[in-house]
PDB file of C-alpha atoms in Angstrom:
ATOM      1  CA  MET A   9      13.334-201.853 -31.290  1.00 92.00           C
ATOM      2  CA  LEU A  10      15.011-203.984 -33.901  1.00 91.00           C
ATOM      3  CA  PHE A  11      16.961-201.857 -36.386  1.00 93.00           C
ATOM      4  CA  ARG A  12      18.796-203.157 -39.432  1.00 91.00           C
ATOM      5  CA  SER A  13      21.591-201.225 -41.100  1.00 90.00           C
ATOM      6  CA  VAL A  14      21.780-202.022 -44.818  1.00 90.00           C
ATOM      7  CA  GLY A  15      23.665-200.635 -47.796  1.00 91.00           C
ATOM      8  CA  ALA A  16      26.426-201.432 -50.269  1.00 91.00           C
ATOM      9  CA  GLY A  17      29.883-202.371 -49.006  1.00 87.00           C
ATOM     10  CA  GLY A  18      32.072-199.498 -47.839  1.00 89.00           C
ATOM     11  CA  VAL A  19      29.333-196.875 -47.346  1.00 94.00           C
ATOM     12  CA  GLY A  20      29.943-196.549 -43.601  1.00 92.00           C
ATOM     13  CA  LYS A  21      27.195-198.665 -42.025  1.00 91.00           C
ATOM     14  CA  SER A  22      29.497-199.944 -39.289  1.00 89.00           C
ATOM     15  CA  ALA A  23      31.064-196.521 -38.766  1.00 92.00           C
ATOM     16  CA  LEU A  24      27.607-194.965 -38.231  1.00 95.00           C
ATOM     17  CA  THR A  25      26.559-197.676 -35.793  1.00 93.00           C
ATOM     18  CA  VAL A  26      29.827-197.664 -33.816  1.00 92.00           C
ATOM     19  CA  ARG A  27      29.771-193.846 -33.649  1.00 95.00           C
ATOM     20  CA  PHE A  28      26.243-193.965 -32.194  1.00 96.00           C
ATOM     21  CA  ILE A  29      26.846-196.888 -29.795  1.00 93.00           C
ATOM     22  CA  GLN A  30      30.425-196.233 -28.652  1.00 92.00           C
ATOM     23  CA  GLY A  31      31.005-192.598 -29.587  1.00 93.00           C
ATOM     24  CA  ASN A  32      34.137-193.176 -31.637  1.00 89.00           C
ATOM     25  CA  PHE A  33      35.052-193.341 -35.321  1.00 92.00           C
ATOM     26  CA  VAL A  34      36.518-196.484 -36.874  1.00 80.00           C
ATOM     27  CA  GLU A  35      39.125-195.406 -39.454  1.00 79.00           C
ATOM     28  CA  LYS A  36      39.999-198.825 -40.847  1.00 71.00           C
ATOM     29  CA  TYR A  37      37.582-200.469 -43.265  1.00 62.00           C
ATOM     30  CA  ASP A  38      36.922-204.033 -42.196  1.00 60.00           C
ATOM     31  CA  PRO A  39      34.066-205.639 -44.164  1.00 53.00           C
ATOM     32  CA  THR A  40      31.301-206.758 -41.833  1.00 53.00           C
ATOM     33  CA  ILE A  41      29.530-210.085 -42.032  1.00 51.00           C
ATOM     34  CA  GLU A  42      27.297-209.449 -39.033  1.00 59.00           C
ATOM     35  CA  ASP A  43      27.584-207.364 -35.889  1.00 75.00           C
ATOM     36  CA  SER A  44      24.893-206.729 -33.338  1.00 85.00           C
ATOM     37  CA  TYR A  45      24.802-203.808 -30.907  1.00 89.00           C
ATOM     38  CA  ARG A  46      22.434-202.859 -28.091  1.00 92.00           C
ATOM     39  CA  LYS A  47      21.982-199.467 -26.545  1.00 94.00           C
ATOM     40  CA  LEU A  48      19.498-198.050 -24.082  1.00 96.00           C
ATOM     41  CA  THR A  49      18.713-194.535 -25.225  1.00 95.00           C
ATOM     42  CA  GLU A  50      16.188-191.879 -24.348  1.00 96.00           C
ATOM     43  CA  VAL A  51      14.153-190.204 -27.068  1.00 97.00           C
ATOM     44  CA  ASP A  52      11.524-187.586 -26.239  1.00 96.00           C
ATOM     45  CA  GLY A  53      11.496-188.578 -22.565  1.00 96.00           C
ATOM     46  CA  THR A  54      11.033-192.317 -23.160  1.00 96.00           C
ATOM     47  CA  ALA A  55      13.759-194.965 -22.846  1.00 97.00           C
ATOM     48  CA  TYR A  56      14.156-197.464 -25.669  1.00 96.00           C
ATOM     49  CA  MET A  57      16.391-200.491 -25.970  1.00 96.00           C
ATOM     50  CA  LEU A  58      17.767-200.389 -29.502  1.00 95.00           C
ATOM     51  CA  ASP A  59      19.019-203.622 -31.003  1.00 92.00           C
ATOM     52  CA  ILE A  60      20.981-202.641 -34.113  1.00 92.00           C
ATOM     53  CA  MET A  61      22.108-205.315 -36.560  1.00 86.00           C
ATOM     54  CA  ASP A  62      24.939-204.135 -38.778  1.00 83.00           C
ATOM     55  CA  THR A  63      24.714-206.282 -41.908  1.00 70.00           C
ATOM     56  CA  ALA A  64      27.088-207.240 -44.691  1.00 58.00           C
ATOM     57  CA  GLY A  65      27.142-204.986 -47.719  1.00 50.00           C
ATOM     58  CA  GLN A  66      28.869-207.533 -49.931  1.00 49.00           C
ATOM     59  CA  GLU A  67      26.602-209.343 -52.364  1.00 53.00           C
ATOM     60  CA  GLU A  68      27.870-212.798 -51.364  1.00 47.00           C
ATOM     61  CA  TYR A  69      26.104-212.326 -48.014  1.00 48.00           C
ATOM     62  CA  SER A  70      22.734-211.318 -49.461  1.00 56.00           C
ATOM     63  CA  ALA A  71      20.946-214.479 -48.220  1.00 59.00           C
ATOM     64  CA  LEU A  72      22.140-213.760 -44.686  1.00 57.00           C
ATOM     65  CA  ARG A  73      20.997-210.141 -45.024  1.00 56.00           C
ATOM     66  CA  ASP A  74      17.547-211.306 -46.163  1.00 65.00           C
ATOM     67  CA  SER A  75      17.061-213.271 -42.951  1.00 68.00           C
ATOM     68  CA  TYR A  76      17.952-210.208 -40.850  1.00 70.00           C
ATOM     69  CA  MET A  77      15.556-208.041 -42.837  1.00 77.00           C
ATOM     70  CA  LYS A  78      12.622-210.290 -41.923  1.00 81.00           C
ATOM     71  CA  THR A  79      12.913-209.361 -38.244  1.00 82.00           C
ATOM     72  CA  GLY A  80      13.738-205.668 -38.675  1.00 89.00           C
ATOM     73  CA  GLU A  81      11.291-203.053 -37.397  1.00 92.00           C
ATOM     74  CA  GLY A  82      13.210-200.096 -38.782  1.00 94.00           C
ATOM     75  CA  PHE A  83      15.897-199.755 -41.412  1.00 95.00           C
ATOM     76  CA  VAL A  84      18.938-197.512 -41.743  1.00 95.00           C
ATOM     77  CA  LEU A  85      19.403-197.567 -45.534  1.00 96.00           C
ATOM     78  CA  VAL A  86      22.864-196.132 -46.177  1.00 97.00           C
ATOM     79  CA  TYR A  87      24.632-194.893 -49.295  1.00 98.00           C
ATOM     80  CA  SER A  88      27.807-192.859 -49.659  1.00 98.00           C
ATOM     81  CA  ILE A  89      27.402-189.374 -51.108  1.00 98.00           C
ATOM     82  CA  THR A  90      30.706-190.065 -52.903  1.00 98.00           C
ATOM     83  CA  THR A  91      29.459-192.935 -55.092  1.00 97.00           C
ATOM     84  CA  ASN A  92      26.507-193.102 -57.441  1.00 97.00           C
ATOM     85  CA  THR A  93      26.669-196.908 -57.431  1.00 97.00           C
ATOM     86  CA  SER A  94      25.957-197.033 -53.677  1.00 97.00           C
ATOM     87  CA  PHE A  95      23.010-194.676 -54.238  1.00 98.00           C
ATOM     88  CA  GLU A  96      21.640-196.985 -56.934  1.00 97.00           C
ATOM     89  CA  ALA A  97      22.219-199.970 -54.617  1.00 95.00           C
ATOM     90  CA  ALA A  98      20.117-198.228 -51.941  1.00 96.00           C
ATOM     91  CA  GLY A  99      17.173-198.213 -54.341  1.00 94.00           C
ATOM     92  CA  LYS A 100      17.598-201.924 -54.999  1.00 92.00           C
ATOM     93  CA  LEU A 101      17.883-202.678 -51.290  1.00 91.00           C
ATOM     94  CA  ARG A 102      14.673-200.751 -50.597  1.00 92.00           C
ATOM     95  CA  THR A 103      12.925-202.979 -53.143  1.00 91.00           C
ATOM     96  CA  GLN A 104      14.398-206.029 -51.395  1.00 88.00           C
ATOM     97  CA  ILE A 105      13.171-204.769 -47.986  1.00 90.00           C
ATOM     98  CA  LEU A 106       9.656-204.372 -49.417  1.00 89.00           C
ATOM     99  CA  ARG A 107       9.763-207.861 -50.936  1.00 88.00           C
ATOM    100  CA  ILE A 108      10.818-209.424 -47.634  1.00 88.00           C
ATOM    101  CA  LYS A 109       8.478-207.279 -45.501  1.00 88.00           C
ATOM    102  CA  GLU A 110       5.545-207.722 -47.885  1.00 81.00           C
ATOM    103  CA  GLU A 111       2.967-207.599 -45.090  1.00 74.00           C
ATOM    104  CA  THR A 112       4.275-204.193 -43.994  1.00 79.00           C
ATOM    105  CA  PRO A 113       4.929-202.047 -47.075  1.00 74.00           C
ATOM    106  CA  ASP A 114       5.185-198.877 -44.979  1.00 89.00           C
ATOM    107  CA  ILE A 115       7.974-200.235 -42.751  1.00 92.00           C
ATOM    108  CA  PRO A 116      10.033-197.361 -41.262  1.00 96.00           C
ATOM    109  CA  VAL A 117      13.160-196.499 -43.241  1.00 96.00           C
ATOM    110  CA  MET A 118      15.713-193.707 -42.865  1.00 98.00           C
ATOM    111  CA  LEU A 119      17.581-193.094 -46.118  1.00 98.00           C
ATOM    112  CA  VAL A 120      21.066-191.948 -45.118  1.00 98.00           C
ATOM    113  CA  GLY A 121      23.595-190.143 -47.287  1.00 98.00           C
ATOM    114  CA  ASN A 122      26.835-190.803 -45.380  1.00 98.00           C
ATOM    115  CA  LYS A 123      30.361-189.362 -45.681  1.00 98.00           C
ATOM    116  CA  LEU A 124      29.273-185.720 -45.548  1.00 97.00           C
ATOM    117  CA  ASP A 125      32.870-184.920 -44.536  1.00 97.00           C
ATOM    118  CA  LEU A 126      33.903-185.773 -48.124  1.00 98.00           C
ATOM    119  CA  GLU A 127      31.820-182.983 -49.677  1.00 97.00           C
ATOM    120  CA  ASP A 128      34.518-182.263 -52.291  1.00 97.00           C
ATOM    121  CA  GLU A 129      34.111-185.850 -53.597  1.00 98.00           C
ATOM    122  CA  ARG A 130      30.298-185.689 -53.695  1.00 98.00           C
ATOM    123  CA  GLN A 131      28.598-187.504 -56.593  1.00 98.00           C
ATOM    124  CA  VAL A 132      25.067-187.708 -55.146  1.00 98.00           C
ATOM    125  CA  THR A 133      23.380-184.379 -54.449  1.00 98.00           C
ATOM    126  CA  THR A 134      21.281-183.690 -51.373  1.00 98.00           C
ATOM    127  CA  GLU A 135      18.358-183.077 -53.737  1.00 98.00           C
ATOM    128  CA  GLN A 136      18.763-186.560 -55.270  1.00 98.00           C
ATOM    129  CA  GLY A 137      18.716-188.082 -51.781  1.00 98.00           C
ATOM    130  CA  ARG A 138      15.639-186.092 -50.752  1.00 98.00           C
ATOM    131  CA  ALA A 139      13.826-187.013 -53.971  1.00 98.00           C
ATOM    132  CA  LEU A 140      14.527-190.728 -53.474  1.00 97.00           C
ATOM    133  CA  ALA A 141      13.380-190.550 -49.834  1.00 97.00           C
ATOM    134  CA  GLN A 142      10.201-188.800 -50.938  1.00 96.00           C
ATOM    135  CA  LYS A 143       9.612-191.493 -53.556  1.00 95.00           C
ATOM    136  CA  PHE A 144      10.155-194.164 -50.845  1.00 93.00           C
ATOM    137  CA  GLN A 145       8.043-192.213 -48.328  1.00 93.00           C
ATOM    138  CA  SER A 146      10.937-192.570 -45.907  1.00 96.00           C
ATOM    139  CA  GLY A 147      12.937-190.278 -43.674  1.00 97.00           C
ATOM    140  CA  PHE A 148      16.105-188.686 -45.035  1.00 98.00           C
ATOM    141  CA  ILE A 149      19.290-187.362 -43.463  1.00 98.00           C
ATOM    142  CA  GLU A 150      22.893-186.768 -44.464  1.00 98.00           C
ATOM    143  CA  THR A 151      25.552-187.782 -41.967  1.00 98.00           C
ATOM    144  CA  SER A 152      29.238-188.109 -41.275  1.00 98.00           C
ATOM    145  CA  ALA A 153      30.356-190.813 -38.899  1.00 96.00           C
ATOM    146  CA  LYS A 154      33.841-189.283 -39.005  1.00 96.00           C
ATOM    147  CA  THR A 155      32.774-185.831 -37.767  1.00 97.00           C
ATOM    148  CA  ASP A 156      29.773-187.096 -35.737  1.00 97.00           C
ATOM    149  CA  THR A 157      27.371-185.081 -37.885  1.00 98.00           C
ATOM    150  CA  ASN A 158      23.671-185.995 -37.478  1.00 98.00           C
ATOM    151  CA  ILE A 159      24.380-189.414 -35.937  1.00 97.00           C
ATOM    152  CA  LYS A 160      22.061-189.094 -32.932  1.00 97.00           C
ATOM    153  CA  GLU A 161      19.503-187.338 -35.128  1.00 98.00           C
ATOM    154  CA  LEU A 162      19.523-190.323 -37.509  1.00 98.00           C
ATOM    155  CA  PHE A 163      18.811-192.934 -34.853  1.00 97.00           C
ATOM    156  CA  PHE A 164      16.389-190.737 -32.883  1.00 98.00           C
ATOM    157  CA  SER A 165      14.431-190.040 -36.092  1.00 97.00           C
ATOM    158  CA  LEU A 166      14.175-193.769 -36.770  1.00 97.00           C
ATOM    159  CA  VAL A 167      12.955-194.378 -33.195  1.00 97.00           C
ATOM    160  CA  ARG A 168      10.211-191.788 -33.785  1.00 97.00           C
ATOM    161  CA  LEU A 169       9.258-193.390 -37.121  1.00 96.00           C
ATOM    162  CA  VAL A 170       9.032-196.851 -35.524  1.00 96.00           C
ATOM    163  CA  LYS A 171       7.037-195.485 -32.571  1.00 96.00           C
ATOM    164  CA  THR A 172       4.524-193.880 -34.954  1.00 95.00           C
ATOM    165  CA  TRP A 173       4.422-197.026 -37.097  1.00 94.00           C
ATOM    166  CA  ARG A 174       3.678-199.151 -34.012  1.00 93.00           C
ATOM    167  CA  GLU A 175       0.860-196.802 -32.992  1.00 93.00           C
ATOM    168  CA  ASN A 176      -0.637-197.139 -36.478  1.00 91.00           C
ATOM    169  CA  HIS A 177      -0.128-200.945 -36.650  1.00 87.00           C
ATOM    170  CA  PRO A 178      -0.828-202.370 -33.179  1.00 84.00           C
ATOM    171  CA  GLU A 179      -1.558-205.787 -34.684  1.00 79.00           C
ATOM    172  CA  HIS A 180       2.112-206.216 -35.697  1.00 70.00           C
ATOM    173  CA  HIS A 181       3.599-205.961 -32.236  1.00 62.00           C
ATOM    174  CA  LYS A 182       0.856-206.834 -29.757  1.00 52.00           C
ATOM    175  CA  ASP A 183       2.711-209.983 -28.633  1.00 45.00           C
ATOM    176  CA  ARG A 184       5.960-208.165 -27.950  1.00 46.00           C
ATOM    177  CA  LYS A 185       7.149-207.743 -24.380  1.00 43.00           C
ATOM    178  CA  SER A 186       7.668-204.375 -22.819  1.00 40.00           C
ATOM    179  CA  THR A 187       9.422-203.613 -19.560  1.00 35.00           C
ATOM    180  CA  ARG A 188       9.645-200.548 -17.407  1.00 33.00           C
ATOM    181  CA  LEU A 189      12.996-198.950 -16.739  1.00 40.00           C
ATOM    182  CA  ASN A 190      13.209-195.960 -14.422  1.00 38.00           C
ATOM    183  CA  SER A 191       9.524-195.190 -14.999  1.00 34.00           C
ATOM    184  CA  SER A 192      10.102-194.961 -18.771  1.00 37.00           C
ATOM    185  CA  HIS A 193       9.186-197.624 -21.305  1.00 38.00           C
ATOM    186  CA  ALA A 194      11.946-199.717 -22.746  1.00 41.00           C
ATOM    187  CA  VAL A 195      10.983-202.126 -25.464  1.00 38.00           C
ATOM    188  CA  HIS A 196      12.765-205.469 -25.692  1.00 35.00           C
ATOM    189  CA  LEU A 197      12.132-207.495 -28.792  1.00 35.00           C
TER     190      LEU A 197
END
C-alpha cells in the first residue's frame, strides 16, 4: 500500500512516520525533502507491506509533492493542533490531493491532528478537526508522536480505509502484484 504523508512544515509528519516505523521519537526538527519507509505490518489478521512516503511540507517543494501524490493510495493529512495555519493548510492540501487524483475523488485520507501532548497550546479543537474530516468524508484521529498516542491506530485505520476502497474500486488496482507471506496477503505496489 502506497501511503503519502502530507501537511505544512513542522506539523510532525516525519515524527509520526518514524514513531510508527522505528518506534522512537525524533526530537530535533529537520525539514524533510523526501523520505521513504517500508514496513510489513499485520492488520486484522492480514499482512500488508506499507510504503510510506514522507513529503516536504515547505511550499518550495510543492511540485515534488504533487508527483508523489499521483501515486498515493492513501493519505496521512497532518496538521498541528497548536497552529490554525497548519489546519487551514490541511484544507488546501486536501483540495490539491483531489485535483491530482481527479479520477478517484474518494481516495482514502486520514485527517490527523498531531501534537496532542501540547494540549495547553491547542488552537484547533477536536470538534473543528472532526467537522473538517466529516466535510472531507475522511477518517479522523488526534495523535502525539512524542507520547506514542494513537500512532498504530492512525496507520491501521488508513490500511482499513484503503482495503475497503480497493474492494469498492477493483478497476484501479487490478494490475497490481500481490504476494503471499506466511499465508497472509502482503501487497507490493
